[in-house]
Amino acid sequence: MAGSGNSEVKLLGAWASPYVARARIALNLKEVQYEFLEEQFGTKSELLLKSNPIYKKIPVLIHDDKPICESLIIVQYIDEVWVSSGPALMPADAYDRALHRFWAVYIDDKFVPALFGMMRAPTEEAKAESKEQALASLQLLEEAFGKISKGKPFFGGDTIGYLDVALGAFVGWMKAFEEMNGFKLLDDAKTPLLCAWAENFCNNEVVGAVIPETAKLVELAKVMQARFKNAPPAN
Amino acid sequence: MASEKGVMLLDFWVSPFGQRARIALAEKGVEYEYKEENLRDKSELLLKSNPIHKKIPVLIHDGKPICESLIIVQYIDETWSDKAPLLPSDPYQRAQARFWADFVDKKVFECGGKLWKLKGEEQEAAKTEMIEILQILEAQLGDKKYFGGDIFGFVDVAFVPFTSWFYSYETCANFSVEEVAPKIVKWAKRCMERESVEKTLPDPKKVYEFVRYLKKRFGIE
């Protein structure tokens, strides 16, 4: 059993959040027992406001009462604390680590805003722009996968690594958008490596338990879209 | 490029992001070749080394490029790990250091830009935001010598380049960093006692000249 004797691990999150999914996948991969505290959509608990006063956002990992914020930082923390449990998420080589980190930041800065831009964009023109940016990002990630995986199933090689978690947590939402918009984000013709990768990723037992069902995400997306139509998005 | 042995840094003199890399390299005593880029006419090497963003800084180590300043600093810390550790060894302290370096990334540069780009009410709002950011950072520093405690660390490296911009922020937006965040000013002075920082950071007056040049170029006055 991983984790020191009496260590207490809590995760503040929400079932649909892909950022939360990153933390959950990492915890599961490291076989860490934790309590999942679900935040209600539209409200923020006292504990959340106390644990993440700067951003007031989920996920927050609370380990022995100490909060850790920002999903990518949380994943690295989990990898470093539960170092003897399961394979390392971060590559061993410093240059490979830099590559994983670079693409994880790229995903957050370029890919994710484009992905959710397709839902949030106020005009058809803006939506089309987001779609183009999302597809272009995935093309770059396809090339990156080719170089980084070196013929193995994951960015991390034989096993799921940091960059797999960073991108893989969004596969559920990618499938939801594909269904809602009637086009493929991951395409056998254009991004064959990522298609195979996504399947391998989702087939992993601990991952499968975390990625929400596409149907549920589609339902949630419709609710959120209605809200965005009725009120300006507040972030 | 051929697998050339050695370390090269593609940079631009006034960039606080490039200065992070330079300070880290200096702290570690790493010899490297410095190449100043003309950002209005980017070199082949830059475009080839950072095709995704086409931005500086880029660290090239034995022919392999590393991009994004905080990623570069971590790479430097991990590769030349025999001296001057920038990240603490405790995972929780590391997470905290990453969080605050990321906070500097998310907040300081963009807000700083607003201070010289905007006027009137919008500038006032940006000023209020910058004061808040400085005070949050001051609270985080507390009475410590550095953000890293006794050790000049990751967050110090991430934030200290912006101290040469304080004069520009103050002059454009009419406020005093010393008044709103005196501990930050004292910390900045302590950092300047380090050779790595003192040799790297430009004169704040030169930075202000650069800001004035940008304002002219973008027609802001």
Coordinates of C-alpha atoms in Angstrom, one line a residue:
Chain A
M1 CA 0.0 0.0 0.0
A2 CA 1.5 3.3 -1.1
G3 CA 1.8 6.4 1.1
S4 CA 3.3 6.8 4.6
G5 CA 1.3 5.2 7.5
N6 CA -1.1 7.9 8.6
S7 CA -0.9 10.3 5.6
E8 CA -4.2 11.7 4.6
V9 CA -4.9 12.6 1.1
K10 CA -7.9 14.6 -0.1
L11 CA -8.6 16.0 -3.6
L12 CA -11.0 18.9 -4.1
G13 CA -12.5 18.5 -7.5
A14 CA -15.4 17.9 -9.9
W15 CA -16.3 14.9 -11.9
A16 CA -16.3 16.7 -15.2
S17 CA -13.1 18.7 -14.8
P18 CA -10.2 17.5 -17.0
Y19 CA -7.7 19.3 -14.8
V20 CA -9.1 17.3 -11.8
A21 CA -8.8 14.2 -14.0
R22 CA -5.1 14.7 -14.3
A23 CA -4.7 14.6 -10.5
R24 CA -7.0 11.6 -10.2
I25 CA -5.2 9.6 -12.9
A26 CA -1.9 10.3 -11.3
L27 CA -3.1 9.3 -7.8
N28 CA -4.6 6.1 -9.3
L29 CA -1.4 5.3 -11.2
K30 CA 0.5 5.6 -7.9
E31 CA -2.2 3.6 -6.0
V32 CA -2.8 6.4 -3.5
Q33 CA -5.9 6.1 -1.3
Y34 CA -7.6 9.5 -1.2
E35 CA -10.9 11.1 -0.4
F36 CA -12.5 12.9 -3.3
L37 CA -14.4 16.0 -2.2
E38 CA -16.7 17.0 -5.0
E39 CA -17.3 20.8 -5.4
Q40 CA -20.8 21.7 -6.5
F41 CA -21.0 23.3 -9.9
G42 CA -21.4 27.0 -9.5
T43 CA -20.4 27.3 -5.9
K44 CA -17.0 27.2 -4.1
S45 CA -16.7 25.6 -0.7
E46 CA -15.0 27.1 2.3
L47 CA -12.3 24.5 2.1
L48 CA -11.6 25.4 -1.5
L49 CA -11.4 29.1 -0.8
K50 CA -9.1 28.5 2.2
S51 CA -6.9 26.0 0.3
N52 CA -6.5 28.0 -2.9
P53 CA -7.0 31.6 -1.9
I54 CA -5.1 32.9 -5.0
Y55 CA -7.0 31.3 -7.8
K56 CA -10.0 29.7 -5.9
K57 CA -10.0 26.8 -8.5
I58 CA -10.0 23.1 -8.5
P59 CA -8.1 20.7 -8.4
V60 CA -6.5 21.2 -5.0
L61 CA -4.6 18.3 -3.5
I62 CA -4.5 18.4 0.3
H63 CA -1.8 16.1 1.7
D64 CA -1.6 16.0 5.5
D65 CA -3.5 19.3 5.6
K66 CA -1.1 21.0 3.2
P67 CA -2.6 22.2 -0.1
I68 CA -1.0 21.9 -3.5
C69 CA -2.6 23.8 -6.4
E70 CA -2.4 23.8 -10.2
S71 CA -3.0 20.4 -11.9
L72 CA 0.5 20.0 -13.6
I73 CA 2.2 21.0 -10.3
I74 CA 0.0 18.4 -8.5
V75 CA 0.9 15.7 -10.9
Q76 CA 4.7 16.4 -10.4
Y77 CA 4.1 16.4 -6.7
I78 CA 2.4 13.0 -6.7
D79 CA 5.2 11.6 -8.9
E80 CA 7.8 12.9 -6.4
V81 CA 6.1 11.9 -3.2
W82 CA 4.9 8.4 -4.1
V83 CA 8.2 7.8 -5.9
S84 CA 8.4 4.1 -5.0
S85 CA 4.9 3.2 -6.1
G86 CA 4.7 2.2 -9.8
P87 CA 6.7 3.6 -12.7
A88 CA 7.9 7.3 -12.6
L89 CA 5.6 9.7 -14.5
M90 CA 8.5 12.0 -15.3
P91 CA 11.2 10.7 -17.7
A92 CA 14.6 10.0 -16.2
D93 CA 16.5 12.2 -18.6
A94 CA 16.6 16.0 -18.0
Y95 CA 16.1 16.8 -21.7
D96 CA 13.1 14.4 -22.0
R97 CA 11.7 16.1 -18.9
A98 CA 12.0 19.5 -20.6
L99 CA 10.2 18.1 -23.6
H100 CA 7.3 16.7 -21.5
R101 CA 7.0 20.0 -19.6
F102 CA 7.2 22.1 -22.9
W103 CA 4.3 20.2 -24.5
A104 CA 2.3 20.2 -21.3
V105 CA 2.5 24.0 -21.2
Y106 CA 1.6 24.1 -24.9
I107 CA -1.5 22.0 -24.2
D108 CA -2.6 24.4 -21.5
D109 CA -1.8 27.6 -23.4
K110 CA -2.8 26.7 -26.9
F111 CA -4.8 23.4 -27.2
V112 CA -7.2 23.6 -24.3
P113 CA -8.4 27.2 -24.9
A114 CA -9.1 26.3 -28.5
L115 CA -10.9 23.1 -27.5
F116 CA -13.2 24.9 -25.2
G117 CA -13.3 27.8 -27.5
M118 CA -15.4 25.7 -29.8
M119 CA -18.1 25.6 -27.1
R120 CA -17.7 29.1 -25.7
A121 CA -17.1 31.2 -28.8
P122 CA -19.8 33.8 -29.2
T123 CA -19.9 33.7 -33.0
E124 CA -19.7 31.1 -35.7
E125 CA -16.6 32.7 -37.0
A126 CA -14.9 32.5 -33.6
K127 CA -16.0 28.9 -33.3
A128 CA -14.4 28.1 -36.6
E129 CA -11.2 29.8 -35.6
S130 CA -11.1 27.8 -32.4
K131 CA -11.7 24.6 -34.3
E132 CA -8.8 25.3 -36.7
Q133 CA -6.5 26.1 -33.8
A134 CA -7.5 22.9 -32.0
L135 CA -6.8 20.8 -35.1
A136 CA -3.5 22.6 -35.7
S137 CA -2.5 22.0 -32.1
L138 CA -3.3 18.3 -32.4
Q139 CA -1.2 18.1 -35.6
L140 CA 1.8 19.5 -33.7
L141 CA 1.1 17.1 -30.8
E142 CA 1.0 14.2 -33.3
E143 CA 4.5 15.1 -34.6
A144 CA 5.7 15.5 -31.0
F145 CA 4.3 12.1 -30.1
G146 CA 6.2 10.6 -33.0
K147 CA 9.5 12.0 -31.7
I148 CA 9.0 11.6 -28.0
S149 CA 7.4 8.1 -27.8
K150 CA 10.2 6.5 -30.0
G151 CA 7.8 3.9 -31.3
K152 CA 6.3 3.0 -27.9
P153 CA 2.6 3.3 -27.0
F154 CA 2.9 6.4 -24.7
F155 CA 4.7 9.8 -24.5
G156 CA 6.2 8.2 -21.4
G157 CA 7.4 5.1 -23.4
D158 CA 6.1 1.7 -22.3
T159 CA 4.1 3.3 -19.4
I160 CA 1.9 6.3 -19.0
G161 CA 3.9 9.4 -18.2
Y162 CA 3.5 13.0 -17.3
L163 CA 2.6 14.2 -20.8
D164 CA 0.2 11.3 -21.3
V165 CA -1.7 12.4 -18.2
A166 CA -1.5 16.1 -19.2
L167 CA -3.2 15.4 -22.6
G168 CA -5.1 12.2 -21.8
A169 CA -7.2 13.9 -19.2
F170 CA -8.9 15.8 -22.0
V171 CA -9.8 12.8 -24.1
G172 CA -13.3 12.6 -22.6
W173 CA -14.0 16.2 -23.6
M174 CA -12.5 15.6 -27.0
K175 CA -14.9 12.8 -27.6
A176 CA -17.8 14.9 -26.4
F177 CA -16.9 17.7 -28.8
E178 CA -16.6 15.3 -31.7
E179 CA -20.0 14.0 -31.0
M180 CA -21.6 17.4 -30.5
N181 CA -20.0 19.0 -33.6
G182 CA -20.0 16.0 -35.9
F183 CA -16.3 16.1 -36.9
K184 CA -13.2 14.2 -35.7
L185 CA -10.6 15.9 -33.6
L186 CA -8.5 12.8 -33.6
D187 CA -8.5 11.4 -37.1
D188 CA -7.0 8.1 -38.4
A189 CA -5.9 9.9 -41.5
K190 CA -4.4 13.0 -40.0
T191 CA -3.4 12.0 -36.4
P192 CA -3.0 8.2 -36.6
L193 CA -0.5 8.0 -33.8
L194 CA -2.6 10.0 -31.4
C195 CA -5.7 7.9 -32.3
A196 CA -3.8 4.7 -31.3
W197 CA -2.5 6.5 -28.2
A198 CA -5.9 7.7 -27.1
E199 CA -7.2 4.1 -27.3
N200 CA -4.3 2.7 -25.3
F201 CA -4.7 5.5 -22.8
C202 CA -8.4 4.9 -22.2
N203 CA -7.9 1.2 -22.1
N204 CA -5.8 1.5 -19.0
E205 CA -7.7 0.4 -16.0
V206 CA -7.1 3.3 -13.7
V207 CA -7.7 5.8 -16.4
G208 CA -10.9 4.3 -17.6
A209 CA -12.3 4.8 -14.1
V210 CA -11.7 8.5 -14.2
I211 CA -12.6 9.7 -17.7
P212 CA -16.3 10.5 -17.6
E213 CA -18.8 9.0 -20.1
T214 CA -19.1 10.9 -23.3
A215 CA -22.9 11.1 -23.0
K216 CA -22.7 12.7 -19.6
L217 CA -20.2 15.3 -20.8
V218 CA -22.3 16.1 -23.9
E219 CA -25.3 16.7 -21.6
L220 CA -23.2 19.0 -19.3
A221 CA -21.9 20.8 -22.3
K222 CA -25.4 21.6 -23.5
V223 CA -26.3 23.0 -20.1
M224 CA -23.2 25.1 -20.0
Q225 CA -23.7 26.3 -23.6
A226 CA -27.2 27.5 -22.6
R227 CA -25.7 29.4 -19.7
F228 CA -23.1 31.0 -21.9
K229 CA -25.8 32.1 -24.3
N230 CA -27.8 33.7 -21.5
A231 CA -24.9 35.4 -19.6
P232 CA -21.5 36.6 -20.5
P233 CA -18.9 34.0 -19.5
A234 CA -17.3 34.9 -16.2
N235 CA -13.9 33.3 -15.5
Chain B
M1 CA 22.4 22.0 -36.6
A2 CA 25.2 19.5 -36.0
S3 CA 25.5 18.1 -32.5
E4 CA 27.8 20.9 -31.4
K5 CA 29.1 20.4 -27.9
G6 CA 28.5 23.2 -25.5
V7 CA 25.9 25.7 -24.3
M8 CA 24.4 28.5 -26.2
L9 CA 21.6 31.0 -25.2
L10 CA 19.5 32.8 -27.8
D11 CA 18.2 35.9 -26.1
F12 CA 17.3 39.6 -26.2
W13 CA 19.0 42.0 -23.8
V14 CA 15.9 43.4 -22.1
S15 CA 13.9 40.2 -21.8
P16 CA 13.2 39.3 -18.2
F17 CA 12.6 35.7 -19.4
G18 CA 16.1 35.5 -21.0
Q19 CA 17.6 37.0 -17.8
R20 CA 16.1 34.1 -15.8
A21 CA 18.2 31.7 -17.9
R22 CA 21.3 33.9 -17.7
I23 CA 21.1 34.2 -13.9
A24 CA 20.6 30.4 -13.5
L25 CA 23.6 29.7 -15.7
A26 CA 25.7 32.2 -13.8
E27 CA 24.7 30.7 -10.4
K28 CA 25.8 27.3 -11.7
G29 CA 29.0 28.7 -13.2
V30 CA 28.2 27.3 -16.6
E31 CA 30.2 28.7 -19.6
Y32 CA 28.0 29.5 -22.6
E33 CA 27.9 31.4 -25.8
Y34 CA 25.4 34.3 -25.7
K35 CA 23.7 35.2 -28.9
E36 CA 21.7 38.4 -29.1
E37 CA 18.6 38.1 -31.4
N38 CA 17.1 40.9 -33.4
L39 CA 13.4 40.2 -32.7
R40 CA 12.4 42.1 -35.8
D41 CA 14.6 39.9 -37.9
K42 CA 14.8 36.5 -36.2
S43 CA 17.8 34.3 -37.0
E44 CA 17.5 30.9 -38.8
L45 CA 18.8 29.3 -35.7
L46 CA 16.1 30.7 -33.5
L47 CA 13.3 29.8 -36.0
K48 CA 14.7 26.3 -36.3
S49 CA 15.3 25.9 -32.5
N50 CA 11.8 27.1 -31.5
P51 CA 9.6 26.6 -34.5
I52 CA 6.4 26.4 -32.3
H53 CA 6.7 29.8 -30.6
K54 CA 9.7 31.5 -32.4
K55 CA 10.5 33.2 -29.1
I56 CA 13.5 33.8 -26.9
P57 CA 15.0 32.6 -24.7
V58 CA 16.2 29.3 -26.2
L59 CA 18.9 27.3 -24.5
I60 CA 20.8 25.0 -26.8
H61 CA 22.8 22.3 -25.1
D62 CA 24.9 20.0 -27.2
G63 CA 22.8 20.9 -30.2
K64 CA 19.4 20.3 -28.4
P65 CA 17.1 23.2 -27.9
I66 CA 15.1 23.8 -24.7
C67 CA 12.4 26.5 -24.7
E68 CA 10.3 28.4 -22.2
S69 CA 12.2 30.2 -19.5
L70 CA 11.0 28.3 -16.4
I71 CA 11.5 25.0 -18.2
I72 CA 15.0 26.2 -19.1
V73 CA 15.8 27.1 -15.5
Q74 CA 14.6 23.7 -14.3
Y75 CA 16.7 22.0 -17.0
I76 CA 19.8 24.0 -15.9
D77 CA 19.1 23.1 -12.2
E78 CA 18.8 19.4 -13.0
T79 CA 21.7 19.2 -15.4
W80 CA 24.2 21.2 -13.4
S81 CA 23.1 19.8 -10.0
D82 CA 26.4 19.8 -8.3
K83 CA 26.1 23.4 -7.1
A84 CA 23.6 26.2 -6.2
P85 CA 20.4 24.1 -6.1
L86 CA 17.5 26.3 -7.2
L87 CA 14.6 24.0 -6.4
P88 CA 14.4 22.6 -2.9
S89 CA 14.6 18.9 -2.3
D90 CA 11.4 18.5 -0.4
P91 CA 8.5 17.7 -2.8
Y92 CA 6.0 20.1 -1.0
Q93 CA 8.5 23.0 -1.0
R94 CA 9.2 22.2 -4.7
A95 CA 5.4 22.4 -5.4
Q96 CA 5.2 25.7 -3.6
A97 CA 8.2 27.1 -5.6
R98 CA 6.7 26.0 -8.9
F99 CA 3.3 27.5 -7.9
W100 CA 4.9 30.9 -7.1
A101 CA 7.1 31.0 -10.1
D102 CA 4.0 30.2 -12.2
F103 CA 2.1 33.0 -10.4
V104 CA 4.9 35.4 -11.5
D105 CA 4.5 34.1 -15.0
K106 CA 0.8 34.5 -15.1
K107 CA 0.6 37.9 -13.5
V108 CA 3.6 40.2 -13.5
F109 CA 4.6 40.5 -17.2
E110 CA 1.1 41.0 -18.6
C111 CA 0.0 43.4 -15.9
G112 CA 3.3 45.3 -16.3
G113 CA 2.6 45.6 -20.0
K114 CA -0.8 47.2 -19.3
L115 CA 0.9 49.8 -17.1
W116 CA 2.8 51.3 -20.1
K117 CA 0.3 50.5 -22.8
L118 CA -2.9 51.9 -21.3
K119 CA -4.1 55.3 -20.2
G120 CA -6.7 56.7 -17.9
E121 CA -9.2 54.4 -16.1
E122 CA -7.8 51.2 -17.7
Q123 CA -4.3 52.1 -16.5
E124 CA -5.6 52.9 -13.0
A125 CA -7.2 49.4 -13.0
A126 CA -3.9 47.9 -14.0
K127 CA -2.1 49.8 -11.4
T128 CA -4.5 48.5 -8.7
E129 CA -3.9 45.0 -10.0
M130 CA -0.1 45.4 -10.0
I131 CA -0.1 46.7 -6.4
E132 CA -2.2 43.7 -5.4
I133 CA 0.3 41.3 -7.2
L134 CA 3.3 42.9 -5.5
Q135 CA 1.6 42.7 -2.1
I136 CA 0.7 39.1 -2.6
L137 CA 4.3 38.4 -3.4
E138 CA 5.5 40.4 -0.5
A139 CA 3.3 38.4 1.8
Q140 CA 4.8 35.2 0.4
L141 CA 8.3 36.5 0.9
G142 CA 7.6 37.6 4.5
D143 CA 10.7 38.2 6.5
K144 CA 12.8 35.6 4.6
K145 CA 16.0 36.6 3.0
Y146 CA 14.9 35.1 -0.3
F147 CA 11.7 33.5 -1.6
G148 CA 13.8 30.3 -1.3
G149 CA 14.4 31.0 2.4
D150 CA 18.2 31.2 3.0
I151 CA 18.8 29.9 -0.5
F152 CA 18.5 32.0 -3.6
G153 CA 16.0 29.8 -5.4
F154 CA 13.6 29.1 -8.3
V155 CA 11.1 31.8 -7.4
D156 CA 13.9 34.4 -6.8
V157 CA 15.2 33.6 -10.3
A158 CA 11.7 33.8 -11.8
F159 CA 10.9 37.2 -10.3
V160 CA 14.1 39.2 -9.9
P161 CA 14.4 40.2 -13.6
F162 CA 11.2 42.1 -13.2
T163 CA 12.8 44.3 -10.6
S164 CA 14.6 46.3 -13.4
W165 CA 11.1 47.1 -14.7
F166 CA 9.9 48.6 -11.4
Y167 CA 11.2 52.1 -12.4
S168 CA 9.2 51.9 -15.7
Y169 CA 6.1 50.7 -13.9
E170 CA 6.4 53.5 -11.4
T171 CA 7.0 56.2 -13.9
C172 CA 4.3 55.1 -16.3
A173 CA 1.6 54.5 -13.7
N174 CA 2.7 57.0 -11.0
F175 CA 3.1 54.9 -7.9
S176 CA 6.0 53.7 -5.7
V177 CA 6.9 50.0 -5.3
E178 CA 8.7 50.9 -2.2
E179 CA 5.6 52.4 -0.7
V180 CA 3.3 49.5 -1.5
A181 CA 5.8 46.6 -1.1
P182 CA 8.9 47.7 0.9
K183 CA 10.1 44.2 1.6
I184 CA 10.1 43.4 -2.1
V185 CA 12.4 46.4 -2.7
K186 CA 14.8 45.3 0.1
W187 CA 14.8 41.8 -1.3
A188 CA 15.6 43.2 -4.8
K189 CA 18.6 45.0 -3.3
R190 CA 19.8 41.8 -1.6
C191 CA 19.5 39.9 -4.9
M192 CA 21.6 42.6 -6.6
E193 CA 24.4 41.8 -4.1
R194 CA 24.7 38.5 -6.0
E195 CA 27.1 38.6 -8.9
S196 CA 24.8 36.5 -11.1
V197 CA 22.0 39.1 -10.7
E198 CA 24.2 42.2 -10.7
K199 CA 25.9 41.2 -14.0
T200 CA 22.7 40.2 -15.7
L201 CA 20.1 42.8 -15.0
P202 CA 20.0 45.9 -17.1
D203 CA 20.0 49.4 -15.7
P204 CA 16.3 50.3 -14.9
K205 CA 16.8 53.6 -16.8
K206 CA 17.8 51.7 -19.9
V207 CA 14.7 49.5 -19.5
Y208 CA 12.6 52.7 -19.3
E209 CA 14.3 54.0 -22.5
F210 CA 13.3 50.8 -24.1
V211 CA 9.7 51.2 -22.9
R212 CA 9.6 54.7 -24.3
Y213 CA 10.9 53.3 -27.6
L214 CA 8.1 50.8 -27.6
K215 CA 5.5 53.4 -26.8
K216 CA 6.7 55.5 -29.7
R217 CA 6.6 52.5 -32.0
F218 CA 3.1 51.5 -31.0
G219 CA 1.9 55.1 -31.1
I220 CA 1.1 55.3 -27.4
E221 CA 1.4 58.6 -25.6

